[in-house]
C-alpha positions as CSV (number, residue, x, y, z in Angstrom):
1,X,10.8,-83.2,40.0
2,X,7.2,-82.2,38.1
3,X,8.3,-78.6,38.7
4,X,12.3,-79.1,37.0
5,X,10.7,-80.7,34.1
6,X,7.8,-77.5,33.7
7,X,10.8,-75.2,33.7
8,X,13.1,-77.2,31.4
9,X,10.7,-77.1,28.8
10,X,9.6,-73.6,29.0
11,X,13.2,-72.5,28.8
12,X,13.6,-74.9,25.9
13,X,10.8,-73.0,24.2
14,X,12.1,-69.7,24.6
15,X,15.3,-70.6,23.1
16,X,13.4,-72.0,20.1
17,X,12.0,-68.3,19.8
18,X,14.8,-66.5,20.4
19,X,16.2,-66.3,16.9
20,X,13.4,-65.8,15.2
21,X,12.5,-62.5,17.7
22,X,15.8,-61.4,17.1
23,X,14.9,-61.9,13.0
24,X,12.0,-59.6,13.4
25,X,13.8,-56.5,15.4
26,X,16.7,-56.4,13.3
27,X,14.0,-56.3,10.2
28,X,12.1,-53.2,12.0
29,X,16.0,-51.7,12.9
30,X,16.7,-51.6,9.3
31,X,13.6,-50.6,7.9
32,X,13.8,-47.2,10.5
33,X,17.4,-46.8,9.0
34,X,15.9,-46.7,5.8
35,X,12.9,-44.3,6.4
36,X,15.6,-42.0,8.1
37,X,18.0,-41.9,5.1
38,X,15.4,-41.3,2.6
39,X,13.6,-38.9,4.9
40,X,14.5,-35.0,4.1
41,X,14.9,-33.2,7.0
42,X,13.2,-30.2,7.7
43,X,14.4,-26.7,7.5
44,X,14.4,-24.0,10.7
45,X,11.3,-22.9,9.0
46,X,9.2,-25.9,8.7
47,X,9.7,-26.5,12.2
48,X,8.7,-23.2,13.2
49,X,5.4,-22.9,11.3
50,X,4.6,-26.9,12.3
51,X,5.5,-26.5,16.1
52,X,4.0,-23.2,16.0
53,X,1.5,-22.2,13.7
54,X,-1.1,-24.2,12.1
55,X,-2.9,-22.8,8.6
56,X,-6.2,-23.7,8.0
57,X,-7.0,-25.7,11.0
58,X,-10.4,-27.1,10.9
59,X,-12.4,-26.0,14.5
60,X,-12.6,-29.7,15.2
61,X,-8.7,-30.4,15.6
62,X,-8.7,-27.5,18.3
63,X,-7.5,-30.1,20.6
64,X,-4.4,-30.4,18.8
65,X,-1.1,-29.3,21.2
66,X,0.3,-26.5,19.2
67,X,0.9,-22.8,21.0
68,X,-0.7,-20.9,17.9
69,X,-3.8,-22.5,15.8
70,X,-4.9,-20.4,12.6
71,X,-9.0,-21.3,11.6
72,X,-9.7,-21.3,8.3
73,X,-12.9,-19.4,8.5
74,X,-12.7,-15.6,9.7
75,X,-15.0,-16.1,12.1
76,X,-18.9,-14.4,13.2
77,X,-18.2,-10.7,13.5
78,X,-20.7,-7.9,14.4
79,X,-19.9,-5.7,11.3
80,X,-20.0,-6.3,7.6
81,X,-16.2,-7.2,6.5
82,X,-17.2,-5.5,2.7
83,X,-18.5,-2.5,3.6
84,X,-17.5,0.4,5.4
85,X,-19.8,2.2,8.8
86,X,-21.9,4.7,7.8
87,X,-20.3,5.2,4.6
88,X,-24.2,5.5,3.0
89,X,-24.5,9.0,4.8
90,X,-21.1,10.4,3.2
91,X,-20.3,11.1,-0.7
92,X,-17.9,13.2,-3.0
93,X,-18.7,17.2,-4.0
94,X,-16.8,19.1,-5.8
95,X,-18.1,21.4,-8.0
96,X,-17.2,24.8,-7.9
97,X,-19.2,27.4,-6.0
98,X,-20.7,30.4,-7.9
99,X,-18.1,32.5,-6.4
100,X,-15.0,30.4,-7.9
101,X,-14.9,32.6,-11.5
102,X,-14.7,31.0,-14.9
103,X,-11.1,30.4,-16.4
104,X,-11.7,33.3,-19.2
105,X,-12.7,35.7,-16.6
106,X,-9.2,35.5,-14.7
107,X,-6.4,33.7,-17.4
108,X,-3.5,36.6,-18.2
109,X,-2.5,35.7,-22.2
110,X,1.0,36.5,-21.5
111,X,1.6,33.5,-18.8
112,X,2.2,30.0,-19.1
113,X,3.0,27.1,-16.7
114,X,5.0,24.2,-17.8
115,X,6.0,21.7,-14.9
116,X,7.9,18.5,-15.5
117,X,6.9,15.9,-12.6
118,X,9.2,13.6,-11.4
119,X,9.1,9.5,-10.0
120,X,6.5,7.0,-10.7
121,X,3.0,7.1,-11.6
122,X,1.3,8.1,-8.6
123,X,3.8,10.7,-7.7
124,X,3.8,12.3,-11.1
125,X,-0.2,12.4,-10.6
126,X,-0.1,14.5,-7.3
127,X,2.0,16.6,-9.3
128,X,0.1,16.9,-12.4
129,X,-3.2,17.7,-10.1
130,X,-1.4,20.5,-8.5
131,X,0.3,21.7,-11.2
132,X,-3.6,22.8,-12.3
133,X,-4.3,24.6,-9.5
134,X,-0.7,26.1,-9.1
135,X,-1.8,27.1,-12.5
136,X,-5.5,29.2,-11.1
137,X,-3.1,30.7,-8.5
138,X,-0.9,32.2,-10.8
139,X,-4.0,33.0,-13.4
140,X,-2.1,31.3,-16.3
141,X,-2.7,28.7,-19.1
142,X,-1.4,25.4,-18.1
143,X,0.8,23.6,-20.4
144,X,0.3,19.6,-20.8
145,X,3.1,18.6,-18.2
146,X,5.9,16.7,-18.9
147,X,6.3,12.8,-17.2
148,X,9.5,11.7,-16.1
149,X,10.9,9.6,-18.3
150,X,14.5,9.3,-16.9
151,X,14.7,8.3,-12.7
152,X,14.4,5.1,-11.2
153,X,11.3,3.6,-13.1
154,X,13.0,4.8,-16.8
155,X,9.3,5.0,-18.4
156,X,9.4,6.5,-22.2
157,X,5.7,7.3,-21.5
158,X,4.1,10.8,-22.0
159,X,1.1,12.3,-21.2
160,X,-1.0,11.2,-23.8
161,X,-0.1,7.5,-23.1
162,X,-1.3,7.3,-20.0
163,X,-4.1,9.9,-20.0
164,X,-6.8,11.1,-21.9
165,X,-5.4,14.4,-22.9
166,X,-8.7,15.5,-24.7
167,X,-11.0,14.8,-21.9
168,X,-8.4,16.5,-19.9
169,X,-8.7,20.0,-21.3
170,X,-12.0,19.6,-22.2
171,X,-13.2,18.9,-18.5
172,X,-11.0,21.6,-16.7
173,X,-12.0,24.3,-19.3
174,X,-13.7,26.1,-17.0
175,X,-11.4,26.2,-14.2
176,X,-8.2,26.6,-16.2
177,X,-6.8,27.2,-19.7
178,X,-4.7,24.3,-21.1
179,X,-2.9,23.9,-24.4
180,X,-0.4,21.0,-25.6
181,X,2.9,22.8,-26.2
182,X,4.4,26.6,-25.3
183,X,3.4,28.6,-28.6
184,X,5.7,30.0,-30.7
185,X,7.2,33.7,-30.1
186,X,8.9,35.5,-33.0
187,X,9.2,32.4,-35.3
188,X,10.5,30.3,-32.6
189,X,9.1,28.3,-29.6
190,X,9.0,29.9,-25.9
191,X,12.1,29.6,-24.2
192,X,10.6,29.0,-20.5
193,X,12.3,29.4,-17.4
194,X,13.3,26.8,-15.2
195,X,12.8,27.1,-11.5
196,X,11.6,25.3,-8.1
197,X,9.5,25.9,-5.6
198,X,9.7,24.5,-1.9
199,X,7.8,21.4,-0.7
200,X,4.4,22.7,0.6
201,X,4.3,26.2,-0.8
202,X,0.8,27.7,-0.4
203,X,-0.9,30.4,-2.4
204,X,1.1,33.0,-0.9
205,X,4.3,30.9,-1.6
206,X,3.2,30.7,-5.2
207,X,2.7,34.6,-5.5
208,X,5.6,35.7,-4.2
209,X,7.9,33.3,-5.2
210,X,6.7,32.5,-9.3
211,X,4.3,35.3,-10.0
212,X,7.1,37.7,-10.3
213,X,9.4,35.3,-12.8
214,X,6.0,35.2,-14.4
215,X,5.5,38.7,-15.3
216,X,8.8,39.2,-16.1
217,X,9.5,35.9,-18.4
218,X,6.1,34.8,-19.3
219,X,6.4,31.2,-19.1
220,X,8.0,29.7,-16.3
221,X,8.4,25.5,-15.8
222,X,8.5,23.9,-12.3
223,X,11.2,21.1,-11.8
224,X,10.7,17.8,-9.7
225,X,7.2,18.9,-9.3
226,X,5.9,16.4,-6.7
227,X,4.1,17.9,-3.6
228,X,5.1,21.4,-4.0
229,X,1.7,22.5,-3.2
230,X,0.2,22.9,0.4
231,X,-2.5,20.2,2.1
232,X,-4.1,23.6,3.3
233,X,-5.7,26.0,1.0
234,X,-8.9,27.0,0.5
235,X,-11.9,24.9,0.0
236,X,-12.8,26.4,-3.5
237,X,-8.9,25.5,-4.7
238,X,-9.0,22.0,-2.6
239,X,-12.6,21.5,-4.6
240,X,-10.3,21.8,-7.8
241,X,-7.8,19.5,-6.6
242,X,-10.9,17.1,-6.4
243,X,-12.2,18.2,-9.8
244,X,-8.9,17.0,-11.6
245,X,-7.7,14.3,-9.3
246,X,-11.2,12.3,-9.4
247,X,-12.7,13.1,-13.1
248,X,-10.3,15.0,-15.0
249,X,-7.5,12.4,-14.9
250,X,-8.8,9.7,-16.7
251,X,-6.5,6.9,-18.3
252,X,-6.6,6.3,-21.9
253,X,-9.0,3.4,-23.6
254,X,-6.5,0.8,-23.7
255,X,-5.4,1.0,-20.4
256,X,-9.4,1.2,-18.9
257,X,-10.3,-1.4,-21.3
258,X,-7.7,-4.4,-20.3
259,X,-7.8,-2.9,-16.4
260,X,-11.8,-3.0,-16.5
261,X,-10.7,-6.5,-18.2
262,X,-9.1,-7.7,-14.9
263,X,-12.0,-6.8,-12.9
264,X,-14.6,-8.6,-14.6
265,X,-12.1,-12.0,-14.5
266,X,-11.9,-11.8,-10.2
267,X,-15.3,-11.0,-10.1
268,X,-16.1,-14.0,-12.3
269,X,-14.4,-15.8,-9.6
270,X,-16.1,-14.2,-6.8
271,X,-18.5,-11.8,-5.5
272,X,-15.9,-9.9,-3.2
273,X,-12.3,-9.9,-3.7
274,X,-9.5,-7.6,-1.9
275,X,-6.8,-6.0,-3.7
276,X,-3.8,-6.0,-2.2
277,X,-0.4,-3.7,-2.4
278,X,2.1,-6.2,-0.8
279,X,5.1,-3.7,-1.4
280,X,7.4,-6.1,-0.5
281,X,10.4,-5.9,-2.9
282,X,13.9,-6.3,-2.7
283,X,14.8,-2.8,-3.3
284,X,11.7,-1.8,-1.4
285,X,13.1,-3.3,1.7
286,X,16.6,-2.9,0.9
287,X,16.2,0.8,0.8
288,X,14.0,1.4,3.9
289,X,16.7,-0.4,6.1
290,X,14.3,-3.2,7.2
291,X,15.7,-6.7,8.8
292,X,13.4,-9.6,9.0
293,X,15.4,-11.9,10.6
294,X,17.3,-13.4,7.7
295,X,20.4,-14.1,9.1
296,X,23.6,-12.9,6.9
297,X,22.3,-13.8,3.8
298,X,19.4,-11.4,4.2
299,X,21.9,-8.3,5.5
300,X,24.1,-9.5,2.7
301,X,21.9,-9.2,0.1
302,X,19.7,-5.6,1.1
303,X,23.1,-4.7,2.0
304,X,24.6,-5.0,-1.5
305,X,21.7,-3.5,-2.6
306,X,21.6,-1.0,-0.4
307,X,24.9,0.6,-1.6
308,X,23.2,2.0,-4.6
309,X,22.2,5.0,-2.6
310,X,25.5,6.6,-1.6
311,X,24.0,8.8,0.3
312,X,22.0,6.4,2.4
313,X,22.5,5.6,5.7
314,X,21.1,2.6,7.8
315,X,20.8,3.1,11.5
316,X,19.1,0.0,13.9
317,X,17.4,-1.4,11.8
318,X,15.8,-3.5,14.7
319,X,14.3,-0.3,15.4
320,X,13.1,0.7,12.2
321,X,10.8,-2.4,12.6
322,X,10.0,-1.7,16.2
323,X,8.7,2.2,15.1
324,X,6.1,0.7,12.5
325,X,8.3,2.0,9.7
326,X,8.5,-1.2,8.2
327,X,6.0,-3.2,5.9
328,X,4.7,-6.2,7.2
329,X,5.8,-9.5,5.6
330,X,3.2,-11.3,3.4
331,X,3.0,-13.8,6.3
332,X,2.2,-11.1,8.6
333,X,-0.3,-9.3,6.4
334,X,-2.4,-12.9,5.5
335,X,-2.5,-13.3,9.8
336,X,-3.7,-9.8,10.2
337,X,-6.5,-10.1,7.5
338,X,-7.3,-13.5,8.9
339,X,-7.9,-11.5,12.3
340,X,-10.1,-9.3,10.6
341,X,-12.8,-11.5,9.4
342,X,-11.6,-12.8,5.7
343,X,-11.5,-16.6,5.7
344,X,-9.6,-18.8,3.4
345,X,-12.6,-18.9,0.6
346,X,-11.9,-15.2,-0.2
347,X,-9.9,-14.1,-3.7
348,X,-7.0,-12.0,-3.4
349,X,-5.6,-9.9,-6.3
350,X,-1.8,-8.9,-5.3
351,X,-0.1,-5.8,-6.8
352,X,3.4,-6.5,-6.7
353,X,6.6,-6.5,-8.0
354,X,9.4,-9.3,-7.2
355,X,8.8,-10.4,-4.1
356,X,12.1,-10.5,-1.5
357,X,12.1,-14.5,-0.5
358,X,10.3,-15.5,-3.9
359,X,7.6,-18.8,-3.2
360,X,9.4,-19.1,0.4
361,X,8.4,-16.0,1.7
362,X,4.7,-16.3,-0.2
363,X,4.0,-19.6,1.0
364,X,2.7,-18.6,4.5
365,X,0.1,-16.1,2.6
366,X,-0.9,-18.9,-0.1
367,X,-1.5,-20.9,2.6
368,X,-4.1,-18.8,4.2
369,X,-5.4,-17.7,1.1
370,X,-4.8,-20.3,-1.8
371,X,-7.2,-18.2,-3.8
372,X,-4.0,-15.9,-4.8
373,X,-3.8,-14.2,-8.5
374,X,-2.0,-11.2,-10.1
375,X,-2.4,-9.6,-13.7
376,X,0.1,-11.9,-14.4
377,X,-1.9,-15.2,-13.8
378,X,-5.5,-13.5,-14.6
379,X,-4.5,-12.1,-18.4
380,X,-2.1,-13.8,-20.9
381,X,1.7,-12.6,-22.1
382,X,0.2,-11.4,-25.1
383,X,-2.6,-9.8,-23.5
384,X,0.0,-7.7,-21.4
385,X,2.4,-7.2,-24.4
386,X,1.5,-3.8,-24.9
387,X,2.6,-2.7,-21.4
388,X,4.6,-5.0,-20.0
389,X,7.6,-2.9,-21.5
390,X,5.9,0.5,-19.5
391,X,6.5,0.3,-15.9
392,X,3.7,3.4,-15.8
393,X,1.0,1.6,-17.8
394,X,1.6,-1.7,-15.6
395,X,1.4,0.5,-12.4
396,X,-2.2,2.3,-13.8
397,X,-3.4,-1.7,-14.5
398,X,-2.8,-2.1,-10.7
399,X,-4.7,0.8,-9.8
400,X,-7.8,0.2,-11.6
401,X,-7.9,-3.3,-10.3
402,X,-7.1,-1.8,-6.6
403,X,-9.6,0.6,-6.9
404,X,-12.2,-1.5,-7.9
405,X,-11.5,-3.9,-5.1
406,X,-14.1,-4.5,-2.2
407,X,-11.2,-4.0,0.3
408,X,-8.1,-2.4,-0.6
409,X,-4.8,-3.4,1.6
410,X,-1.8,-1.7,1.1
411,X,1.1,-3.0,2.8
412,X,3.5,0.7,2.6
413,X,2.1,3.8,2.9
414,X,3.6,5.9,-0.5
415,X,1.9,7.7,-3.2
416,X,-0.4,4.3,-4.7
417,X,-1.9,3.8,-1.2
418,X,-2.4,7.9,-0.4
419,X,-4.3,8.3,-4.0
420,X,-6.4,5.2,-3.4
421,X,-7.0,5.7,-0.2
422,X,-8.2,9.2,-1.1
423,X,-10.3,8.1,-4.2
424,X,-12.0,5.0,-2.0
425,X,-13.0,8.2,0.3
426,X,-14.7,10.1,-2.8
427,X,-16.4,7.4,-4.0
428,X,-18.0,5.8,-1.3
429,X,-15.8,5.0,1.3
430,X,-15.1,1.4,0.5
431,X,-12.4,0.0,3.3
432,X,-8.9,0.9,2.8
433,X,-6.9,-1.1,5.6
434,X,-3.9,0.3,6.3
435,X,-1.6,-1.9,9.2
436,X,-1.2,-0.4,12.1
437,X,2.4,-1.8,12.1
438,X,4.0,-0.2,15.4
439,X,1.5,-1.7,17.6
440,X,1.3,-5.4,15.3
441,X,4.7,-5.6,15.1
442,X,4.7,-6.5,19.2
443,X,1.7,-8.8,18.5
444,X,3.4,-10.7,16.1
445,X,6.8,-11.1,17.8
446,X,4.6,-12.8,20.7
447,X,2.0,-14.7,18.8
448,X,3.6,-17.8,19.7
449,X,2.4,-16.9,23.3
450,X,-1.1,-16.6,22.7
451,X,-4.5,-18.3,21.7
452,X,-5.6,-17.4,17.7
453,X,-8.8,-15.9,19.4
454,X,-6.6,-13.2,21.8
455,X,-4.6,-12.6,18.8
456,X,-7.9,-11.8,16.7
457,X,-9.0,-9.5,19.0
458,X,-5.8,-7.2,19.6
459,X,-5.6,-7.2,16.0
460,X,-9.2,-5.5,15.5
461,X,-8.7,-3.3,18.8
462,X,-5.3,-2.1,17.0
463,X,-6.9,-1.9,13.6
464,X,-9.6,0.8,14.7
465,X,-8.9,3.8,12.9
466,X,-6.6,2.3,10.2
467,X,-9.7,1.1,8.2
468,X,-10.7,3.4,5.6
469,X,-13.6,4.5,7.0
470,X,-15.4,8.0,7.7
471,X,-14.3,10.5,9.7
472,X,-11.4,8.5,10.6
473,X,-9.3,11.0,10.1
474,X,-9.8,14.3,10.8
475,X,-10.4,17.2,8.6
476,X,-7.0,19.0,7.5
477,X,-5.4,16.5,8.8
478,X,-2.0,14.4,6.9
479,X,-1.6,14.7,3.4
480,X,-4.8,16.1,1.1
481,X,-4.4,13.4,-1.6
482,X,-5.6,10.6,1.2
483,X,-8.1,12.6,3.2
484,X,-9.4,15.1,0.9
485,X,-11.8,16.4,3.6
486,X,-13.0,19.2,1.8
487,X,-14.1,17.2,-0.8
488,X,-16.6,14.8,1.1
489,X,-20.2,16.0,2.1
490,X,-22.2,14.6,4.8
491,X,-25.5,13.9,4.1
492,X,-27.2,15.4,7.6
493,X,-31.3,14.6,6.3
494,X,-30.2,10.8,5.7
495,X,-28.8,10.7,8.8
496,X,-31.2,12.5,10.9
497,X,-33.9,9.8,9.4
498,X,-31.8,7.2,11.1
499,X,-31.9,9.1,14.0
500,X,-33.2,5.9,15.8
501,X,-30.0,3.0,14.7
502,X,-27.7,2.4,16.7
503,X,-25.5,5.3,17.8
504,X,-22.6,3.3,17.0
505,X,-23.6,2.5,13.4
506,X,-24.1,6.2,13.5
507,X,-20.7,7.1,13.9
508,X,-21.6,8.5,17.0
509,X,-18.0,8.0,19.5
510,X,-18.2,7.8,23.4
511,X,-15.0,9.1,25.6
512,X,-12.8,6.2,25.1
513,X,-13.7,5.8,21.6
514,X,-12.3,9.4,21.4
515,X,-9.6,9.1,23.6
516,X,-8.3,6.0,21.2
517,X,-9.1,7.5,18.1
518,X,-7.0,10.6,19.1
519,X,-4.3,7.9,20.2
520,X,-4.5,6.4,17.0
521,X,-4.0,9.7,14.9
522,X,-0.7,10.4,16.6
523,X,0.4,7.0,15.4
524,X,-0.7,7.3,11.7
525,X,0.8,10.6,12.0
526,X,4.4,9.2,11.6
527,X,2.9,8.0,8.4
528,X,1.4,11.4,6.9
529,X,3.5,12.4,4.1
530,X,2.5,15.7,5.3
531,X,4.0,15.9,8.6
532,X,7.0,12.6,8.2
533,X,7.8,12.2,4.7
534,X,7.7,15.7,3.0
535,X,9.6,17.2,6.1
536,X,11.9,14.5,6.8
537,X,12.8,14.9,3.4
538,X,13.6,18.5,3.5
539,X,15.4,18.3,6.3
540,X,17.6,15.0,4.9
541,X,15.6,12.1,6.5
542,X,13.2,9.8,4.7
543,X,11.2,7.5,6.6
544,X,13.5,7.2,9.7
545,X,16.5,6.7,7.3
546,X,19.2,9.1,7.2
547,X,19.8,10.7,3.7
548,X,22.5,13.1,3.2
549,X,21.0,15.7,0.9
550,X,19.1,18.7,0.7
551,X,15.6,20.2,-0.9
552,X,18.0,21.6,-4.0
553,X,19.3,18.0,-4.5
554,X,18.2,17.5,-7.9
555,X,16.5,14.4,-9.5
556,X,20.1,13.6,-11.7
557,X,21.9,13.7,-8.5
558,X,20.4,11.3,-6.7
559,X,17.4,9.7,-9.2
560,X,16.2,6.9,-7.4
561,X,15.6,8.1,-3.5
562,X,12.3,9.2,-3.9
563,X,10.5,6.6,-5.9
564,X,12.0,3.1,-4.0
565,X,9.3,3.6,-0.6
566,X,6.6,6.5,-2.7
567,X,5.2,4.3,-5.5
């Protein structure tokens, strides 16, 4: 009876507390409703990067359960991540030797060289520093060369805008004879005449091939001159190439003054910085015949683009990406510098254009490296007036800040990276990293299956020999504007004093190290303008993309094909 009554009133209790349990779950029901209505959901992307790769993770939260953690320190390394190996036992030489003869010794007075260049800034230098030894071939007076001011970049700019025309003349005097302008003959100004030379014609080209137009007409100009001159010629002709490329060609005060600028604001900011070329446009990767996984809105859009070129064909471009012939995307480049040792404290300067993807596709690099600025957030509107409106001037503000960089990165492997990658040589080998994209292509498509610190070490095994640094590539070797071999001494005495460091620090290579090294030549190889660019142009391809046109296609015809993947 004792036990009925226990049991009536517990059950008389519980249906006391019934409504007011009920109360509280359909206050927490709502309240979830609520947070779930006013809750954005997440895109494809931010569930990618937060299921998969963490930015910035402190080395404490290790233990959180995602496949792909990114520190935000670059870790301890056993080299300095500023400075290049044995890079003190290597500098620049170029002076003539006794035997190279003085320009009034061997100038005729009766020929004359005009050439008019063709594409952006950097192309038009190659061809402004060979059109002065083209000139010392032929023994004739150089004339100040003409700029393109009508292809793709549509630049009004002459010489004299861009370069100190004085120092110019004045500092090649002795190698060759230049003047301003054609002189007058009979009252009225030389009528030159207008020819081409092939891609890569060497001295005995140049003879056979001009020197007779030469004797016969007098004054001869050289259309779309851009790498008409061969990476192999003799080291007193390579010294000149040296001679104008790295002193003679010097940009005019303005354009040192607000570039010099620029580089004293990111070193206010910080000791080091890197300087990078992302290169990652939308006509850039429209006309290379890239696909990033976009979906149809990215084939739409590179595709529409893409039809500006009738002449260009897109095959795989799966492929293209799988070959290395692809830049990396910003994400990919901020992972591969984080591999490499540079943490999320350092500055970056980035030399770019529109970027394909806008903040989206940055975000990922910002993220690794907040400490992001471009000329365009270092120096004011009106500080920039007076170039903004010159795609040239803005290019040569670039290139004084990339040059001046502690690490240079370029992202695309055309005519800016070549010439800075050959001036960081000359002057002191300070590191140029250029990604070795066939093999970190695989990396990346599989970093989702892999520790950060396995990732980090494949990166630096497949970055040996894409770094800038000496004797990395070898002598004659790829394009002469990025390995001007014959322009680099080695300092033997210096090196023999530290006969006793280690041989690695030395430069010294075992077996393997040579076996890679020669692996990793083969692979840059693709890249050498030399032997992929200059003859799959010739022959109608252009960095594995099919182009339907020959070497007499002319600049009018076809204005833009050039320039899109050089500059």
């Amino acid at each position: 009876m004792a036990f009925q009554r226990r049991r009536y009133n517990y059950y008389n209790r519980l249906r006391r507390l019934l409504p007011l349990i009920c109360a509280v779950s359909g206050a927490l029901l709502i309240l979830f409703a609520l947070l779930s209505i006013l809750s954005p959901p997440p895109d494809d992307s931010d569930r990618r990067i937060s299921k998969q790769i963490h930015y910035g993770a402190n080395d404490e939260k290790k233990n959180i359960p995602v496949v792909f953690t990114v520190p935000r320190g670059g870790g301890k390394l056993d080299r300095d991540i500023w400075r290049s190996w044995n890079a003190e036992f290597f500098h620049g030489c170029c002076n003539a030797s006794t035997k190279f003869p003085n320009a009034k010794a061997i100038t005729r007075n009766d020929r004359y060289l005009a050439i008019a260049t063709s594409g952006g800034l950097n192309q038009q230098r190659t061809g402004i520093v060979d059109a002065v030894v083209a000139a010392r071939i032929l023994n004739a007076t150089l004339v100040i060369p003409k700029l393109d001011q009508k292809s793709y970049w549509k630049d009004a700019s002459d010489f004299s805008h861009i370069f100190d025309v004085d120092w110019f003349m004045s500092f090649l005097s002795k190698d060759v004879k230049i003047i301003e302008k054609l002189p007058q003959k009979g009252g009225q100004t030389w009528s030159p005449r207008r020819m081409r030379v092939p891609r890569k014609c060497n001295e005995k080209c140049y003879i056979n091939r001009v020197l007779p137009v030469l004797q016969k007409r007098h004054a001869v100009e050289l259309n779309r001159f851009d790498y008409r001159l061969s990476n192999k010629l003799r080291d007193d002709l390579q010294k000149l190439r040296c001679r104008v490329n790295y002193h003679a060609l010097k940009f005019t005060d303005p354009i040192l003054e607000m570039g010099n600028e620029l580089v004293r604001r990111m070193r206010k900011k910080s000791k080091h910085f890197i300087a990078l070329h992302l290169r990652f446009e939308p006509d850039m990767l429209a006309f290379s015949g890239c696909y990033y996984g976009g979906g149809e809105k990215e084939k739409k859009e590179l595709g529409t683009i893409r039809r500006r070129w009738k002449t260009l064909h897109v095959n795989n471009p799966e492929k293209q990406r799988r070959q290395g012939r692809c830049p990396l995307t910003p994400e990919e480049v901020g992972l591969m510098l984080r591999a490499l040792g540079y943490g999320s404290d350092v500055h970056i300067y980035v030399a770019s254009g529109e970027v394909y993807g806008g903040e989206k596709s940055l975000a990922p690099l910002k993220a690794l490296f907040p400490h992001f600025y471009s000329k365009d957030t270092i120096a004011t509107k009106m500080e920039l007036k007076a170039f903004s409106s010159y795609s040239s001037r803005m290019a040569a503000l670039d290139f004084l800040v990339c040059d001046e960089s502690d690490v240079f990165v370029t992202n695309n492997n055309g005519n800016m990276a070549r010439i800075l990658a050959g001036r960081r040589r000359y002057f002191g080998h300070k590191p140029t990293i250029r990604p070795n994209a066939k093999k970190l292509y695989k990396l990346f498509m599989s970093k989702e299956n892999t520790t950060w610190e396995e990732f980090a070490s494949r990166v630096r095994t497949f970055q040996r020999g894409f770094m800038g640094e000496p004797k990395e590539v070898r002598a004659g070797r790829g394009e002469f504007h990025e390995n001007p071999a014959a322009c680099i001494c080695e300092d033997t005495d210096a090196k023999a004093k530290a006969g006793k460091m280690d041989s690695r620090k030395l430069g010294k290579k075992n077996k393997k190290d040579d076996e890679q090294n020669e692996d990793e030549d083969a692979e840059s190889s693709e890249t050498d303008y030399e032997e992929d660019q200059t003859d799959l142009q010739d022959r109608g391809l252009y960095n594995g993309t099919r182009l339907d046109y020959d070497d007499a296609l002319s600049v009018s015809e076809e204005p833009e094909l050039e320039e899109m993947l050089s500059d």
